[in-house]
CSV table of C-alpha atoms in Angstrom, one decimal:
chain,number,residue,atom,x,y,z
A,16,ASP,CA,-70.0,-35.4,69.9
A,17,ILE,CA,-73.3,-35.8,71.6
A,18,GLN,CA,-73.1,-35.4,75.3
A,19,MET,CA,-75.6,-37.1,77.6
A,20,THR,CA,-76.4,-35.7,81.0
A,21,GLN,CA,-78.4,-37.6,83.6
A,22,SER,CA,-80.0,-36.3,86.8
A,23,PRO,CA,-79.8,-36.9,89.6
A,24,SER,CA,-76.4,-38.6,89.9
A,25,SER,CA,-77.7,-40.5,92.9
A,26,LEU,CA,-81.1,-41.1,94.5
A,27,SER,CA,-82.4,-42.6,97.7
A,28,ALA,CA,-85.8,-44.2,97.7
A,29,SER,CA,-87.9,-46.8,99.4
A,30,VAL,CA,-89.5,-50.0,98.2
A,31,GLY,CA,-92.8,-49.1,96.6
A,32,ASP,CA,-91.8,-45.6,95.7
A,33,ARG,CA,-92.3,-44.1,92.2
A,34,VAL,CA,-88.9,-43.0,90.8
A,35,THR,CA,-88.0,-40.8,87.8
A,36,ILE,CA,-84.6,-40.4,86.2
A,37,THR,CA,-83.9,-37.8,83.6
A,38,CYS,CA,-81.5,-37.8,80.7
A,39,ARG,CA,-80.8,-34.8,78.5
A,40,ALA,CA,-78.9,-34.9,75.1
A,41,SER,CA,-76.7,-32.0,73.9
A,42,GLN,CA,-78.6,-32.0,70.6
A,43,SER,CA,-81.8,-33.6,69.3
A,44,ILE,CA,-81.6,-37.3,69.0
A,45,SER,CA,-85.2,-38.0,68.1
A,46,SER,CA,-86.1,-41.2,69.9
A,47,TYR,CA,-82.7,-42.9,69.6
A,48,LEU,CA,-82.3,-43.3,73.3
A,49,ASN,CA,-81.8,-46.5,75.3
A,50,TRP,CA,-81.8,-47.2,79.1
A,51,TYR,CA,-79.7,-49.8,80.9
A,52,GLN,CA,-79.5,-51.2,84.4
A,53,GLN,CA,-76.2,-52.3,85.9
A,54,LYS,CA,-75.7,-54.1,89.2
A,55,PRO,CA,-72.3,-54.3,90.9
A,56,GLY,CA,-69.9,-56.7,89.1
A,57,LYS,CA,-72.3,-57.3,86.3
A,58,ALA,CA,-72.6,-56.2,82.7
A,59,PRO,CA,-75.3,-53.7,81.8
A,60,LYS,CA,-78.8,-55.0,81.0
A,61,LEU,CA,-81.0,-53.4,78.4
A,62,LEU,CA,-84.3,-52.1,79.8
A,63,ILE,CA,-85.8,-49.7,77.2
A,64,TYR,CA,-84.9,-49.0,73.6
A,65,ALA,CA,-86.1,-46.4,71.2
A,66,ALA,CA,-87.0,-44.2,74.2
A,67,SER,CA,-90.1,-46.0,75.2
A,68,SER,CA,-90.1,-49.6,74.0
A,69,LEU,CA,-89.8,-52.2,76.8
A,70,GLN,CA,-87.2,-54.9,76.2
A,71,SER,CA,-88.6,-58.4,76.3
A,72,GLY,CA,-88.6,-59.9,79.8
A,73,VAL,CA,-88.3,-56.5,81.6
A,74,PRO,CA,-91.0,-55.9,84.2
A,75,SER,CA,-93.8,-53.5,83.1
A,76,ARG,CA,-93.1,-51.2,86.1
A,77,PHE,CA,-90.2,-49.8,84.0
A,78,SER,CA,-91.2,-47.2,81.4
A,79,GLY,CA,-89.5,-44.6,79.2
A,80,SER,CA,-90.6,-41.5,77.6
A,81,GLY,CA,-89.4,-38.4,75.7
A,82,SER,CA,-88.0,-37.4,72.4
A,83,GLY,CA,-85.7,-34.7,71.0
A,84,THR,CA,-83.4,-33.8,73.9
A,85,ASP,CA,-85.3,-34.7,77.1
A,86,PHE,CA,-86.0,-38.2,78.2
A,87,THR,CA,-87.2,-40.0,81.4
A,88,LEU,CA,-87.0,-43.4,82.9
A,89,THR,CA,-89.7,-44.2,85.4
A,90,ILE,CA,-90.0,-47.1,87.8
A,91,SER,CA,-93.6,-47.1,89.0
A,92,SER,CA,-93.2,-49.1,92.2
A,93,LEU,CA,-89.6,-49.9,93.3
A,94,GLN,CA,-88.8,-53.5,94.1
A,95,PRO,CA,-85.7,-54.6,96.1
A,96,GLU,CA,-84.0,-55.9,92.9
A,97,ASP,CA,-84.3,-52.5,91.3
A,98,PHE,CA,-81.6,-50.9,93.4
A,99,ALA,CA,-78.8,-50.5,90.9
A,100,THR,CA,-77.2,-47.9,88.6
A,101,TYR,CA,-79.0,-46.7,85.5
A,102,TYR,CA,-77.5,-45.3,82.3
A,103,CYS,CA,-79.0,-43.7,79.3
A,104,GLN,CA,-77.3,-44.1,75.9
A,105,GLN,CA,-77.8,-42.4,72.5
A,106,SER,CA,-77.7,-44.3,69.3
A,107,TYR,CA,-78.6,-41.4,67.0
A,108,SER,CA,-74.9,-41.0,66.1
A,109,THR,CA,-72.7,-43.9,65.1
A,110,ALA,CA,-70.4,-42.5,67.9
A,111,TYR,CA,-72.5,-43.8,70.8
A,112,SER,CA,-72.3,-42.1,74.2
A,113,PHE,CA,-73.6,-42.8,77.7
A,114,GLY,CA,-74.9,-40.6,80.5
A,115,GLN,CA,-72.8,-40.6,83.6
A,116,GLY,CA,-75.2,-42.9,85.5
A,117,THR,CA,-77.8,-42.6,88.3
A,118,LYS,CA,-77.2,-44.7,91.3
A,119,LEU,CA,-80.4,-45.7,93.0
A,120,GLU,CA,-80.0,-46.6,96.6
A,121,ILE,CA,-82.2,-47.9,99.4
A,122,LYS,CA,-83.4,-45.2,101.8
B,8,GLN,CA,-78.8,-68.0,72.4
B,9,VAL,CA,-76.0,-65.5,71.6
B,10,GLN,CA,-73.1,-65.5,74.0
B,11,LEU,CA,-70.0,-63.3,74.1
B,12,GLN,CA,-66.8,-64.0,76.0
B,13,GLU,CA,-63.9,-61.6,76.4
B,14,SER,CA,-60.3,-62.9,76.7
B,15,GLY,CA,-56.8,-61.3,77.0
B,16,PRO,CA,-54.1,-60.3,79.4
B,17,GLY,CA,-55.2,-58.9,82.7
B,18,LEU,CA,-52.1,-56.9,83.2
B,19,VAL,CA,-50.5,-54.5,80.6
B,20,LYS,CA,-47.4,-52.3,81.1
B,21,PRO,CA,-47.7,-48.6,80.5
B,22,SER,CA,-46.9,-47.5,76.9
B,23,GLU,CA,-47.7,-50.9,75.6
B,24,THR,CA,-50.7,-52.1,73.6
B,25,LEU,CA,-53.8,-53.6,75.2
B,26,SER,CA,-55.2,-56.5,73.2
B,27,LEU,CA,-58.6,-58.2,73.8
B,28,THR,CA,-60.7,-60.7,71.9
B,29,CYS,CA,-64.4,-61.3,72.1
B,30,THR,CA,-65.5,-64.8,71.0
B,31,VAL,CA,-69.1,-65.0,69.8
B,32,SER,CA,-71.2,-68.2,70.1
B,33,GLY,CA,-74.7,-68.9,69.0
B,34,TYR,CA,-74.6,-66.4,66.0
B,35,SER,CA,-72.3,-65.9,63.0
B,36,ILE,CA,-70.7,-62.5,63.0
B,37,SER,CA,-70.7,-62.5,59.2
B,38,SER,CA,-74.5,-62.6,59.2
B,39,GLY,CA,-74.8,-59.0,60.3
B,40,TYR,CA,-75.2,-56.6,63.2
B,41,TYR,CA,-72.7,-54.3,64.9
B,42,TRP,CA,-70.2,-55.5,67.5
B,43,GLY,CA,-68.1,-53.4,69.9
B,44,TRP,CA,-66.5,-52.5,73.2
B,45,ILE,CA,-67.1,-50.4,76.2
B,46,ARG,CA,-65.1,-50.0,79.4
B,47,GLN,CA,-65.7,-49.0,83.0
B,48,PRO,CA,-62.9,-47.7,85.2
B,49,PRO,CA,-63.1,-48.7,88.9
B,50,GLY,CA,-65.9,-46.9,90.6
B,51,LYS,CA,-66.9,-44.9,87.4
B,52,GLY,CA,-69.4,-45.0,84.7
B,53,LEU,CA,-69.6,-46.6,81.3
B,54,GLU,CA,-67.4,-45.3,78.4
B,55,TRP,CA,-68.1,-46.3,74.8
B,56,ILE,CA,-64.9,-47.3,73.0
B,57,GLY,CA,-66.1,-48.3,69.5
B,58,SER,CA,-68.1,-50.5,67.2
B,59,ILE,CA,-67.5,-52.5,64.0
B,60,TYR,CA,-70.0,-53.7,61.5
B,61,HIS,CA,-69.8,-57.2,60.2
B,62,SER,CA,-68.5,-55.9,56.9
B,63,GLY,CA,-65.6,-54.1,58.7
B,64,SER,CA,-66.8,-50.5,58.9
B,65,THR,CA,-65.6,-49.0,62.2
B,66,TYR,CA,-66.8,-46.2,64.5
B,67,TYR,CA,-64.7,-45.0,67.4
B,68,ASN,CA,-65.0,-42.7,70.4
B,69,PRO,CA,-63.4,-39.4,69.3
B,70,SER,CA,-61.4,-39.2,72.5
B,71,LEU,CA,-59.8,-42.6,71.9
B,72,LYS,CA,-59.8,-42.7,68.1
B,73,SER,CA,-56.0,-42.2,67.7
B,74,ARG,CA,-55.2,-45.2,69.9
B,75,VAL,CA,-58.0,-47.7,69.1
B,76,THR,CA,-58.4,-50.4,66.5
B,77,ILE,CA,-61.3,-52.8,66.3
B,78,SER,CA,-61.2,-55.6,63.9
B,79,VAL,CA,-63.3,-58.7,62.9
B,80,ASP,CA,-62.1,-62.3,62.2
B,81,THR,CA,-65.2,-64.0,60.7
B,82,SER,CA,-63.3,-67.2,60.2
B,83,LYS,CA,-63.0,-67.5,64.0
B,84,ASN,CA,-66.2,-65.7,64.8
B,85,GLN,CA,-64.3,-63.2,66.9
B,86,PHE,CA,-63.7,-59.5,67.0
B,87,SER,CA,-60.8,-57.7,68.7
B,88,LEU,CA,-59.8,-54.5,70.4
B,89,LYS,CA,-56.4,-53.0,70.4
B,90,LEU,CA,-55.6,-49.9,72.5
B,91,SER,CA,-52.1,-48.5,72.1
B,92,SER,CA,-49.9,-46.4,74.4
B,93,VAL,CA,-51.9,-47.3,77.5
B,94,THR,CA,-51.6,-45.5,80.8
B,95,ALA,CA,-53.0,-46.1,84.3
B,96,ALA,CA,-56.2,-44.2,83.1
B,97,ASP,CA,-56.9,-47.2,80.8
B,98,THR,CA,-57.3,-49.5,83.8
B,99,ALA,CA,-60.9,-50.7,83.6
B,100,VAL,CA,-63.3,-53.6,83.2
B,101,TYR,CA,-63.7,-54.1,79.4
B,102,TYR,CA,-67.0,-55.4,78.0
B,103,CYS,CA,-67.7,-56.6,74.5
B,104,TYR,CA,-71.3,-56.2,73.2
B,105,MET,CA,-73.6,-57.0,70.3
B,106,VAL,CA,-75.8,-54.3,68.8
B,107,ARG,CA,-79.2,-55.3,67.4
B,108,GLY,CA,-81.8,-53.2,65.8
B,109,VAL,CA,-85.5,-53.0,65.2
B,110,MET,CA,-87.6,-51.2,62.6
B,111,ILE,CA,-90.3,-49.0,64.2
B,112,GLY,CA,-92.3,-47.1,61.6
B,113,TYR,CA,-89.9,-45.9,59.0
B,114,TYR,CA,-86.8,-45.9,61.2
B,115,TYR,CA,-84.3,-48.4,62.5
B,116,TYR,CA,-83.3,-48.3,66.1
B,117,TYR,CA,-80.2,-49.8,67.5
B,118,TYR,CA,-79.4,-51.0,71.0
B,119,MET,CA,-76.8,-53.0,72.9
B,120,ASP,CA,-78.5,-56.2,73.4
B,121,VAL,CA,-76.0,-58.9,74.4
B,122,TRP,CA,-72.9,-58.4,76.6
B,123,GLY,CA,-69.9,-60.4,77.7
B,124,LYS,CA,-69.3,-60.8,81.4
B,125,GLY,CA,-66.4,-58.3,81.3
B,126,THR,CA,-62.6,-58.7,81.8
B,127,THR,CA,-60.5,-56.6,84.1
B,128,VAL,CA,-57.4,-55.0,82.6
B,129,THR,CA,-54.9,-53.3,84.9
B,130,VAL,CA,-52.2,-51.0,83.5
B,131,SER,CA,-49.1,-51.2,85.7
B,132,SER,CA,-45.4,-51.8,85.5
């Protein structure tokens, strides 16, 4: 099984801040890494696929990078609607797995 | 526009089998792609349950594999989840999803692209 570990588990930030969330895989997954945003009571929403490709309709302040085992999701300038929980997910293996999530809260 | 809708009992007794169905509209399951289920216990993160290819090949979370069955009914454009011998730990919001993919360079990358709204299942006597 491929284990995904995110850090930090929670993060407080202010509108306008630049924020980075890290995801580490227990083995190399090349660029088979996706990022999702989830708001309370809602289904997850795809932000980034293939580690760095921005899903259609997602604001350009979101970006992803990394390959192998270490990946990052960056929000360049936080907006009020960005406060949510973020998950990474690997699709290298047919047995998918998610990170434990990073909750982004307003400072 | 592809839409997914979960349906099934909201309350299941311990030791019984949880059964959910996801109805797909706007796309024919038999045309391709992967389909599957995740769940989210109250206040916790996302847990992948399993996927099924339109042809019927299945892939399950190793920790749930002995209790999970995912199947497809192309005639109804639905796919289903069965989870046996449930306990309180199986109480969660269950989401169905569609996996799409894209070719980048020489490789095909998959991602969960479309989701149902989720359905809450409580395991209790």
